[in-house]
XYZ file of C-alpha atoms in Angstrom:
665
model
C -135.093 11.149 151.129
C -136.706 9.364 148.184
C -139.419 6.721 147.928
C -139.806 4.093 145.223
C -143.568 3.566 145.456
C -145.979 6.383 144.526
C -148.794 4.815 146.574
C -146.577 5.478 149.603
C -145.835 9.099 148.719
C -148.551 10.611 150.885
C -148.624 7.933 153.599
C -144.927 7.592 154.418
C -144.469 11.052 156.030
C -147.490 10.399 158.246
C -146.006 7.129 159.490
C -142.631 8.811 159.984
C -144.423 11.445 162.071
C -145.874 8.691 164.262
C -142.540 6.870 164.531
C -140.425 9.924 165.336
C -143.008 11.223 167.822
C -142.400 8.152 169.996
C -138.606 8.483 169.800
C -138.001 12.251 169.728
C -141.307 13.646 170.986
C -141.938 11.657 174.192
C -145.387 10.923 172.765
C -146.731 8.722 175.572
C -149.702 8.632 175.994
C -149.871 9.177 172.251
C -151.269 12.351 170.742
C -151.725 12.672 167.013
C -148.551 14.444 165.815
C -150.390 15.555 162.681
C -153.268 17.130 164.640
C -151.872 18.463 167.905
C -154.069 18.292 170.967
C -156.027 15.221 169.852
C -155.347 11.666 170.956
C -153.808 9.366 168.378
C -156.625 7.165 167.120
C -154.827 5.643 164.149
C -153.667 2.039 164.855
C -150.053 2.736 165.736
C -148.462 -0.516 166.949
C -146.670 -1.220 163.655
C -145.153 2.265 163.842
C -144.311 1.759 167.517
C -142.347 -1.351 166.513
C -140.421 0.736 163.979
C -139.845 3.356 166.681
C -138.128 0.696 168.790
C -135.761 -0.047 165.903
C -135.111 3.701 165.445
C -134.317 4.024 169.146
C -131.844 1.158 168.761
C -129.959 3.204 166.173
C -131.244 1.907 162.828
C -131.845 4.355 159.975
C -135.201 5.260 158.434
C -134.831 2.754 155.610
C -134.169 -0.181 157.940
C -136.853 0.647 160.505
C -139.431 0.424 157.720
C -137.944 -2.494 155.806
C -137.229 -4.934 158.664
C -140.726 -4.959 160.271
C -142.277 -4.981 156.802
C -140.221 -7.981 155.724
C -140.831 -9.976 158.908
C -144.569 -9.327 159.098
C -145.145 -9.838 155.363
C -143.316 -13.162 155.601
C -145.574 -14.094 158.516
C -148.576 -13.368 156.298
C -147.187 -15.752 153.663
C -147.018 -18.461 156.302
C -150.418 -17.675 157.813
C -152.143 -17.680 154.417
C -150.454 -20.936 153.409
C -151.581 -22.587 156.655
C -155.111 -21.140 156.417
C -155.614 -22.479 152.892
C -154.120 -25.868 153.676
C -156.273 -26.193 156.807
C -159.414 -25.542 154.767
C -158.863 -27.493 151.534
C -156.114 -29.985 152.511
C -154.132 -29.383 149.290
C -150.499 -28.206 149.419
C -150.566 -26.950 145.842
C -153.661 -24.901 146.652
C -151.877 -23.463 149.692
C -148.929 -22.414 147.520
C -151.199 -20.958 144.845
C -153.132 -18.933 147.410
C -150.033 -16.871 148.212
C -149.512 -15.964 144.547
C -153.205 -15.287 143.965
C -153.246 -12.822 146.838
C -150.013 -10.917 146.367
C -150.334 -10.555 142.596
C -154.091 -10.198 142.337
C -155.398 -7.873 139.663
C -157.779 -7.566 136.778
C -157.682 -7.310 133.028
C -155.461 -4.237 133.169
C -152.595 -6.332 131.811
C -154.196 -5.839 128.372
C -152.976 -2.247 128.445
C -149.459 -3.444 129.208
C -149.380 -5.255 125.870
C -151.100 -2.291 124.223
C -148.377 0.039 125.530
C -145.676 -2.443 124.536
C -147.033 -2.677 120.983
C -147.014 1.105 120.638
C -143.644 1.882 122.180
C -140.665 3.005 120.138
C -138.236 1.533 122.675
C -136.718 -1.924 122.841
C -138.368 -4.632 124.932
C -135.650 -4.359 127.573
C -135.920 -0.578 127.744
C -139.707 -0.812 128.023
C -139.500 -3.353 130.865
C -137.002 -1.173 132.718
C -139.232 1.895 132.319
C -142.802 0.591 132.504
C -144.925 3.702 131.883
C -147.792 3.148 134.334
C -149.540 0.828 136.780
C -151.882 -1.832 135.416
C -153.986 -2.596 138.482
C -154.586 1.108 139.109
C -155.911 2.939 136.047
C -158.447 5.463 137.438
C -159.303 6.872 134.011
C -160.492 3.391 132.972
C -162.104 2.620 136.347
C -159.493 0.084 137.489
C -159.269 0.439 141.273
C -158.440 -3.050 142.586
C -154.746 -2.403 143.246
C -152.515 -5.369 143.984
C -152.174 -5.641 147.802
C -148.387 -5.600 147.945
C -148.183 -2.081 146.498
C -151.311 -0.501 147.984
C -151.737 -2.117 151.416
C -148.706 -3.995 152.725
C -146.311 -1.078 152.230
C -148.270 2.202 152.504
C -150.986 0.947 154.908
C -148.618 -0.160 157.664
C -151.266 -1.367 160.195
C -152.001 -4.177 157.720
C -148.549 -5.571 158.566
C -150.055 -6.762 161.849
C -153.658 -6.890 160.688
C -153.194 -9.453 157.905
C -151.317 -12.230 159.757
C -153.241 -11.805 163.022
C -156.634 -11.854 161.292
C -155.787 -14.886 159.165
C -154.551 -16.633 162.321
C -157.880 -15.868 164.015
C -159.820 -17.452 161.160
C -157.459 -20.444 161.151
C -158.060 -20.977 164.868
C -161.816 -20.669 164.405
C -161.976 -23.157 161.548
C -159.823 -25.635 163.465
C -162.130 -25.250 166.457
C -165.222 -25.741 164.293
C -163.766 -28.703 162.431
C -162.455 -30.563 165.482
C -164.918 -29.138 168.033
C -162.126 -27.904 170.314
C -162.678 -25.023 172.750
C -159.050 -23.875 173.060
C -158.970 -22.554 169.506
C -162.056 -20.420 170.170
C -160.399 -18.948 173.257
C -157.140 -18.167 171.448
C -159.071 -16.603 168.563
C -161.067 -14.465 171.015
C -157.928 -13.172 172.727
C -156.341 -12.244 169.394
C -159.558 -10.546 168.283
C -159.587 -8.505 171.479
C -156.126 -7.179 170.612
C -157.056 -6.161 167.052
C -158.464 -2.602 167.445
C -155.069 -1.111 168.303
C -153.377 -3.354 165.724
C -155.756 -2.616 162.854
C -159.298 -1.337 163.261
C -160.558 -2.507 159.868
C -159.327 -6.022 160.580
C -161.281 -5.997 163.844
C -164.411 -4.870 162.019
C -163.855 -7.611 159.456
C -163.642 -10.320 162.123
C -166.949 -9.163 163.609
C -168.654 -9.206 160.204
C -167.605 -12.810 159.631
C -167.875 -14.322 163.114
C -171.448 -13.210 163.723
C -172.861 -15.271 160.809
C -170.342 -18.052 161.547
C -171.641 -18.239 165.103
C -175.201 -18.523 163.845
C -174.302 -21.270 161.347
C -171.977 -23.331 163.564
C -173.850 -22.710 166.781
C -172.320 -23.971 170.029
C -172.903 -21.363 172.678
C -170.158 -22.577 175.025
C -167.436 -22.364 172.408
C -168.628 -19.082 170.969
C -168.869 -17.666 174.485
C -165.158 -18.465 174.882
C -164.540 -16.482 171.703
C -166.781 -13.460 172.180
C -166.199 -12.886 175.894
C -162.423 -12.186 175.764
C -162.888 -10.417 172.432
C -165.496 -8.136 174.010
C -163.647 -7.497 177.274
C -160.302 -6.746 175.629
C -161.606 -4.715 172.697
C -164.238 -2.572 174.417
C -161.804 -0.060 175.999
C -159.908 0.185 172.716
C -163.055 0.755 170.659
C -164.222 3.408 173.123
C -160.847 5.141 172.908
C -160.700 5.028 169.106
C -164.286 6.105 168.437
C -164.445 9.202 170.624
C -163.227 11.657 167.947
C -165.323 10.604 164.962
C -167.453 13.270 163.323
C -171.017 12.070 163.027
C -171.436 12.278 159.270
C -168.045 10.951 158.228
C -168.509 7.187 158.571
C -171.074 4.518 157.678
C -173.137 5.775 154.755
C -175.118 3.904 152.128
C -173.077 3.739 148.930
C -173.720 1.177 146.198
C -171.047 -0.432 144.081
C -167.883 0.742 145.827
C -165.876 2.581 143.099
C -167.944 1.422 140.114
C -169.636 4.788 139.627
C -171.875 4.758 136.554
C -170.244 1.657 135.088
C -172.124 -1.646 135.066
C -171.555 -3.207 138.475
C -170.892 -6.741 137.205
C -168.509 -5.608 134.492
C -166.671 -3.366 136.955
C -165.888 -6.331 139.197
C -165.073 -8.698 136.338
C -162.542 -6.348 134.780
C -161.027 -5.460 138.172
C -160.652 -9.062 139.382
C -160.354 -10.913 136.069
C -161.552 -14.541 136.263
C -161.533 -14.711 140.054
C -165.304 -14.935 140.446
C -165.778 -17.891 138.034
C -162.842 -19.697 139.652
C -164.184 -18.977 143.155
C -167.647 -20.299 142.293
C -166.052 -23.431 140.814
C -164.116 -23.989 144.027
C -167.226 -23.628 146.181
C -169.087 -26.099 143.963
C -166.246 -28.604 144.409
C -166.378 -28.229 148.194
C -170.158 -28.525 148.435
C -170.468 -31.490 146.062
C -167.852 -33.764 147.593
C -169.874 -36.840 148.474
C -169.777 -37.957 152.112
C -167.115 -35.382 153.001
C -168.469 -33.302 155.869
C -165.129 -31.569 156.353
C -165.166 -30.177 152.812
C -168.742 -29.031 153.173
C -167.848 -27.263 156.424
C -164.973 -25.599 154.626
C -167.346 -24.544 151.850
C -169.762 -22.955 154.312
C -166.880 -21.314 156.188
C -165.477 -19.801 152.982
C -168.910 -18.758 151.707
C -169.387 -16.725 154.884
C -166.662 -14.371 153.650
C -168.988 -13.269 150.854
C -170.509 -10.922 153.425
C -167.235 -8.987 153.168
C -167.972 -8.437 149.493
C -171.642 -7.615 149.945
C -171.454 -5.038 152.749
C -168.651 -2.810 151.330
C -170.625 -2.660 148.085
C -173.631 -1.344 149.999
C -172.156 0.693 152.864
C -169.338 3.221 153.051
C -167.203 2.406 156.096
C -164.880 5.429 155.883
C -165.026 9.003 154.554
C -162.990 8.039 151.474
C -164.758 5.519 149.211
C -161.594 3.691 148.203
C -160.879 2.845 151.855
C -163.567 0.147 151.646
C -160.834 -1.964 150.065
C -159.614 -2.466 153.639
C -162.715 -4.630 154.136
C -162.933 -6.022 150.610
C -159.377 -7.322 150.779
C -160.483 -9.800 153.445
C -163.173 -11.065 151.091
C -160.304 -11.941 148.771
C -158.211 -13.490 151.542
C -161.090 -15.534 152.912
C -162.253 -16.904 149.567
C -158.868 -17.516 147.960
C -158.699 -21.094 149.356
C -161.728 -22.075 147.254
C -160.288 -20.430 144.131
C -156.918 -22.086 144.741
C -158.679 -25.450 145.159
C -160.434 -25.066 141.795
C -157.123 -24.280 140.099
C -155.498 -27.257 141.819
C -158.233 -29.582 140.548
C -157.756 -28.187 137.061
C -153.990 -28.723 137.182
C -154.285 -32.251 138.619
C -157.072 -33.322 136.291
C -156.226 -36.791 134.984
C -158.344 -36.402 131.852
C -157.284 -34.033 129.098
C -153.993 -33.381 130.898
C -152.524 -31.069 128.293
C -155.711 -29.052 127.910
C -156.193 -28.857 131.690
C -152.675 -27.624 132.337
C -152.944 -25.106 129.506
C -156.190 -23.833 131.008
C -154.540 -23.671 134.429
C -151.676 -21.488 133.206
C -153.971 -19.233 131.176
C -156.234 -18.623 134.173
C -153.278 -18.090 136.536
C -151.838 -15.602 134.074
C -155.094 -13.653 133.839
C -155.399 -13.558 137.642
C -151.833 -12.483 138.421
C -150.394 -10.745 135.335
C -151.483 -7.178 136.117
C -150.412 -7.440 139.751
C -147.181 -9.170 138.810
C -146.294 -6.396 136.359
C -146.903 -3.741 139.017
C -144.797 -5.591 141.588
C -142.033 -6.063 138.995
C -142.142 -2.354 138.176
C -141.501 -1.271 141.759
C -139.552 -4.197 143.192
C -137.203 -5.145 140.347
C -137.122 -2.558 137.557
C -134.899 0.446 138.360
C -136.794 3.635 139.169
C -135.574 7.120 139.983
C -137.973 7.457 142.883
C -139.914 10.430 144.175
C -138.337 13.003 146.470
C -140.088 13.097 149.828
C -137.679 15.363 151.733
C -134.655 17.344 150.558
C -131.273 17.268 152.294
C -132.007 20.736 153.653
C -135.276 19.485 155.140
C -133.742 16.425 156.820
C -130.993 18.635 158.275
C -133.648 21.107 159.432
C -135.460 18.270 161.227
C -132.227 17.364 163.043
C -131.838 20.960 164.210
C -135.456 21.060 165.383
C -134.796 17.905 167.421
C -131.672 19.454 168.943
C -132.937 23.001 169.519
C -136.608 22.676 170.514
C -138.493 20.968 173.313
C -139.809 17.420 172.629
C -143.365 18.528 173.425
C -143.240 21.560 171.104
C -146.155 22.247 168.758
C -145.515 23.716 165.305
C -147.600 26.039 163.192
C -146.883 25.038 159.601
C -148.523 24.656 156.218
C -151.004 21.735 156.288
C -149.243 19.462 153.802
C -148.335 15.761 153.890
C -144.520 16.014 153.754
C -143.516 18.893 155.974
C -140.031 18.488 157.527
C -141.568 18.909 160.988
C -142.814 15.321 160.589
C -139.212 14.060 160.737
C -138.556 15.798 164.041
C -141.040 14.054 166.312
C -142.669 17.385 167.131
C -146.402 17.853 166.863
C -147.984 19.873 164.087
C -151.153 21.894 164.479
C -152.302 20.183 161.304
C -150.860 17.888 158.685
C -152.369 16.903 155.373
C -156.127 17.757 155.386
C -157.041 14.562 153.488
C -155.415 12.441 156.216
C -157.149 14.397 158.961
C -160.488 14.154 157.154
C -160.133 10.409 156.553
C -159.506 9.902 160.281
C -162.817 11.588 161.053
C -161.772 14.635 163.099
C -164.790 16.899 163.309
C -163.156 20.360 163.593
C -160.499 19.964 160.898
C -161.934 22.527 158.458
C -161.999 25.329 161.016
C -158.471 24.600 162.181
C -157.207 24.609 158.596
C -158.712 28.057 157.981
C -157.306 29.381 161.263
C -153.839 28.105 160.319
C -153.984 29.972 157.013
C -155.068 33.122 158.851
C -152.209 32.837 161.341
C -149.628 32.313 158.605
C -150.800 35.436 156.774
C -150.115 37.590 159.839
C -153.513 39.254 159.818
C -155.017 41.356 162.583
C -156.386 38.345 164.463
C -153.181 36.286 164.174
C -152.040 37.018 167.726
C -155.449 36.105 169.145
C -155.448 32.783 167.262
C -151.889 32.040 168.392
C -153.051 32.572 171.969
C -155.915 30.115 171.388
C -153.966 27.294 169.699
C -150.705 28.006 171.562
C -148.186 26.735 168.990
C -144.604 26.878 170.239
C -142.980 27.624 166.897
C -143.863 28.546 163.339
C -142.093 27.326 160.228
C -141.940 29.768 157.314
C -140.680 28.002 154.225
C -141.668 27.344 150.610
C -144.915 25.582 151.550
C -146.052 28.399 153.837
C -145.109 31.092 151.316
C -147.244 29.427 148.657
C -150.141 29.893 151.075
C -149.419 33.625 151.434
C -147.383 33.537 154.652
C -146.374 36.983 155.898
C -142.688 36.556 156.722
C -142.267 40.226 157.598
C -144.903 39.899 160.323
C -142.984 37.094 162.015
C -139.653 38.876 161.474
C -141.141 41.896 163.219
C -142.757 40.126 166.148
C -140.858 36.915 166.940
C -137.205 35.853 167.157
C -135.867 33.439 164.552
C -134.146 30.479 166.232
C -133.280 28.415 163.130
C -132.515 29.761 159.670
C -131.626 27.743 156.578
C -131.599 28.625 152.895
C -135.374 28.226 152.481
C -136.753 27.869 156.018
C -136.980 30.056 159.105
C -138.254 28.782 162.462
C -139.645 31.447 164.821
C -140.210 31.097 168.564
C -143.859 32.013 169.172
C -143.482 31.796 172.947
C -141.104 34.766 172.977
C -142.827 37.736 171.353
C -140.422 40.583 170.732
C -140.992 44.053 172.163
C -140.397 45.639 168.767
C -143.494 47.407 167.470
C -145.953 45.295 165.539
C -147.001 47.348 162.552
C -149.975 45.082 161.978
C -151.600 46.484 165.120
C -153.804 49.514 164.559
C -152.743 50.923 167.928
C -149.055 50.588 167.156
C -149.617 52.129 163.712
C -151.257 55.111 165.371
C -148.412 55.492 167.865
C -145.882 55.065 165.081
C -147.488 57.828 163.034
C -147.077 60.207 165.919
C -143.344 59.533 166.013
C -142.779 59.805 162.250
C -142.153 63.166 160.555
C -141.537 62.026 156.990
C -142.718 59.147 154.831
C -145.907 57.591 153.511
C -148.168 54.908 154.924
C -148.110 51.594 153.006
C -150.891 49.024 153.455
C -150.320 45.538 151.967
C -153.211 43.234 151.036
C -153.119 39.499 150.336
C -155.036 40.020 147.093
C -154.708 42.229 144.007
C -158.033 43.994 144.538
C -157.056 45.761 147.800
C -159.946 44.032 149.575
C -160.354 43.175 153.250
C -158.097 44.057 156.134
C -154.438 44.821 155.357
C -152.135 41.875 155.928
C -149.267 44.190 156.832
C -148.607 47.912 157.254
C -145.463 50.018 157.373
C -144.079 53.519 156.872
C -142.003 53.985 153.705
C -139.717 56.924 152.969
C -138.805 55.869 149.456
C -141.337 54.928 146.770
C -139.212 52.192 145.280
C -138.868 48.442 145.777
C -137.490 45.547 143.757
C -138.403 42.153 145.220
C -137.120 39.315 143.062
C -138.331 36.370 145.166
C -141.019 35.467 147.682
C -138.613 35.688 150.630
C -138.057 39.401 150.106
C -141.744 40.320 149.725
C -143.603 41.532 152.835
C -146.667 39.592 151.625
C -146.540 36.622 149.276
C -147.914 37.040 145.768
C -150.488 37.758 144.621
C -150.681 40.949 146.678
C -151.623 44.613 146.411
C -150.324 47.708 148.191
C -151.721 51.204 148.676
C -149.177 53.904 149.541
C -150.695 57.196 150.617
C -150.031 60.417 152.480
C -149.169 63.953 151.440
C -146.550 65.505 149.172
C -145.266 68.935 150.213
C -144.798 71.301 147.250
C -142.452 74.255 147.803
C -142.230 75.469 144.193
C -145.532 75.834 142.326
C -145.642 74.914 138.656
C -145.835 72.031 136.196
C -144.594 68.688 137.551
C -143.891 65.540 135.541
C -144.245 62.165 137.285
C -142.903 58.828 136.017
C -143.987 55.487 137.468
C -142.319 52.190 136.530
C -143.761 48.879 137.660
C -144.157 45.136 137.205
C -147.223 44.520 137.367
C -149.850 47.297 137.434
C -149.674 50.708 139.150
C -151.621 53.978 139.379
C -150.776 57.461 140.682
C -153.412 59.798 142.145
C -152.869 63.406 143.268
C -155.648 65.105 145.203
C -157.824 62.079 144.258
C -157.331 62.730 140.527
C -155.799 59.975 138.363
C -152.488 61.238 136.984
C -150.910 58.012 135.649
C -152.606 54.764 134.643
C -149.973 52.024 134.344
C -152.392 49.232 135.237
C -152.781 45.684 133.947
C -150.680 42.529 133.953
C -147.354 43.338 132.355
C -143.598 43.112 132.680
C -141.478 46.149 133.555
C -143.226 49.161 132.047
C -143.079 52.942 132.547
C -145.748 55.618 132.183
C -145.692 59.394 132.746
C -148.157 62.099 133.693
C -148.111 65.900 134.015
C -150.009 68.142 136.422
C -149.916 71.658 137.826
C -149.388 71.852 141.575
C -149.795 74.834 143.874
C -147.584 75.450 146.862
C -148.586 73.422 149.922
C -149.593 69.840 150.799
C -151.297 67.645 148.218
C -152.743 64.192 148.856
C -150.808 61.448 147.052
C -151.932 57.832 146.523
C -150.067 55.066 144.710
C -151.764 51.748 144.051
C -149.772 48.715 142.938
C -150.366 44.987 142.546
C -148.156 41.970 141.862
C -149.705 38.828 140.369
C -146.557 36.744 140.766
C -142.882 36.604 139.955
C -140.762 39.686 140.561
C -142.337 42.778 142.122
C -141.035 46.223 141.099
C -142.275 49.759 141.723
C -140.478 53.108 141.329
C -141.821 56.675 141.329
C -139.767 59.647 140.049
C -140.628 63.292 139.406
C -139.339 66.296 137.438
C -139.970 69.556 139.348
C -140.289 72.825 137.387
C -136.957 73.647 135.735
C -135.242 70.614 137.277
C -134.199 67.085 136.255
C -135.736 63.640 136.871
C -135.103 62.471 140.431
C -136.589 60.633 143.385
C -139.048 62.605 145.463
C -137.058 63.870 148.482
C -137.895 62.213 151.790
C -138.669 65.557 153.431
C -141.384 66.183 150.810
C -143.328 63.034 151.813
C -145.521 63.351 154.893
C -147.911 60.963 156.584
C -150.174 63.755 157.787
C -151.110 67.113 156.319
């Protein structure tokens, strides 16, 4: 499964997790499939609509495309109507759609800079545009064109945009014509917003409170606020219950401007929008004897609060998320900007100059956004792999072979194949969880890492969180997952080339070598061999991640799957070596990476350090009887190899016989 929009790379799997949880996970009432055990507080109705299409048999591509197309088209219509209702100009209404969907700043300059410095043809350059031009973080460009950063990846906006614009259209019609029905309809729609899109609901409140004070008529505003309050209160209570106290609503000046001059930051990110907007407001306020235009001017000016507050207050843990409020400043003020451009285009004096100015300004306002939309919507792109064929097939097997209400222990990443199965994950991508305000996310993330490493408290944590299954695959192994621990203790129910799914509800009766008690019992039953303790670090620190009895001091692990503990790791092998013939013994140790041999606590061979396959020898005199032997080894990554040989007196090089290795003296 590939995606064509990098802004959607991290968000798409989360939305697929929501969608599949409704269809394959019986997720009603909804829990958060990316944070099992917590209610779903993300506005999910757009994903629920896609879930209906998935249930009807459509594929993943269609269930995302069809609702997106229909709801984006409805936004086109709502924005056209909103602008026309306010400024009474059809050209302005048409322009407003283009100004919104292709909005951007002066980043288009770098498009021409890149074009001038390319060695490719114009056609080749256009078909392989090297970067985005509304999003250039290194140059502090953060005002990304809405079509690529909100409409597609931020799926609740699919409902939020058209519904919110419809609310403001109803309110302006009610204010202009003094009709109560429009206030009532707007109030009902506002009451439905929290589950549709929480930021849109917050936006409506920010605007309607000053609007109510300016256009005061308590009867009409009562008809708006009463249904809005009654319908939204249960939703707000439901959505706000999980929020960690320090995550939301902090003072933060300048949005993403950082140390850059605040005014210049906004000019370069929005191009000439501010001068055009101010011109439009002046036109509305200075129309002689036109009360309707002046009302429209006041109505539009009220949206400036949506610019002011997000530049003073942080409304979400992630600073950039304030764009979810700021975007409504753009939507609400676009009618005035579109009016100014319309007046410029229709200017009867200096027609040629006016039209030239119109096209220059339109170009500066829409070029950067238009280039970005062209790059992803028209120019061919290879896309970014979200899930491999193996992972999509694994998800199908999980759907078929596990219970719909199963909970998975897996690596906390954004694109785990579990998200395609409709099953719940103990934790998805930490940045998503953090941005949603869950208060105990950090502790759960650490506990998940502990469980995956198969440490001494793994079983206790599994009993606390009660996951049904664990996935051990490439993502988990990169976090140091102890596959041998799960092989030893739990049955594998699904195995593919790179993934193994274990049933955590069915612990096997085979001995768990990680347990100190079972190690002790095991030692009593073993006559020969040495005790090996594996650590999840190269310094042999902390509790062992895994322990076993080895009868042969040799291993050759070429990949992470074969290692008992993922790299980097260390192992200490110790016990006693039984000497029957006294004399001079030669030992040879070969390893990749470092290794050391100790006999009776004396260093015999130092083969330490980071290195490829390397051998070292040592000689010592041994008396008859038992001698303590210790081998230390570490692997920093890649292949892991260790081999110990000896040459007894008057003999040849060979492995140390099993019967000469003893756990106890």
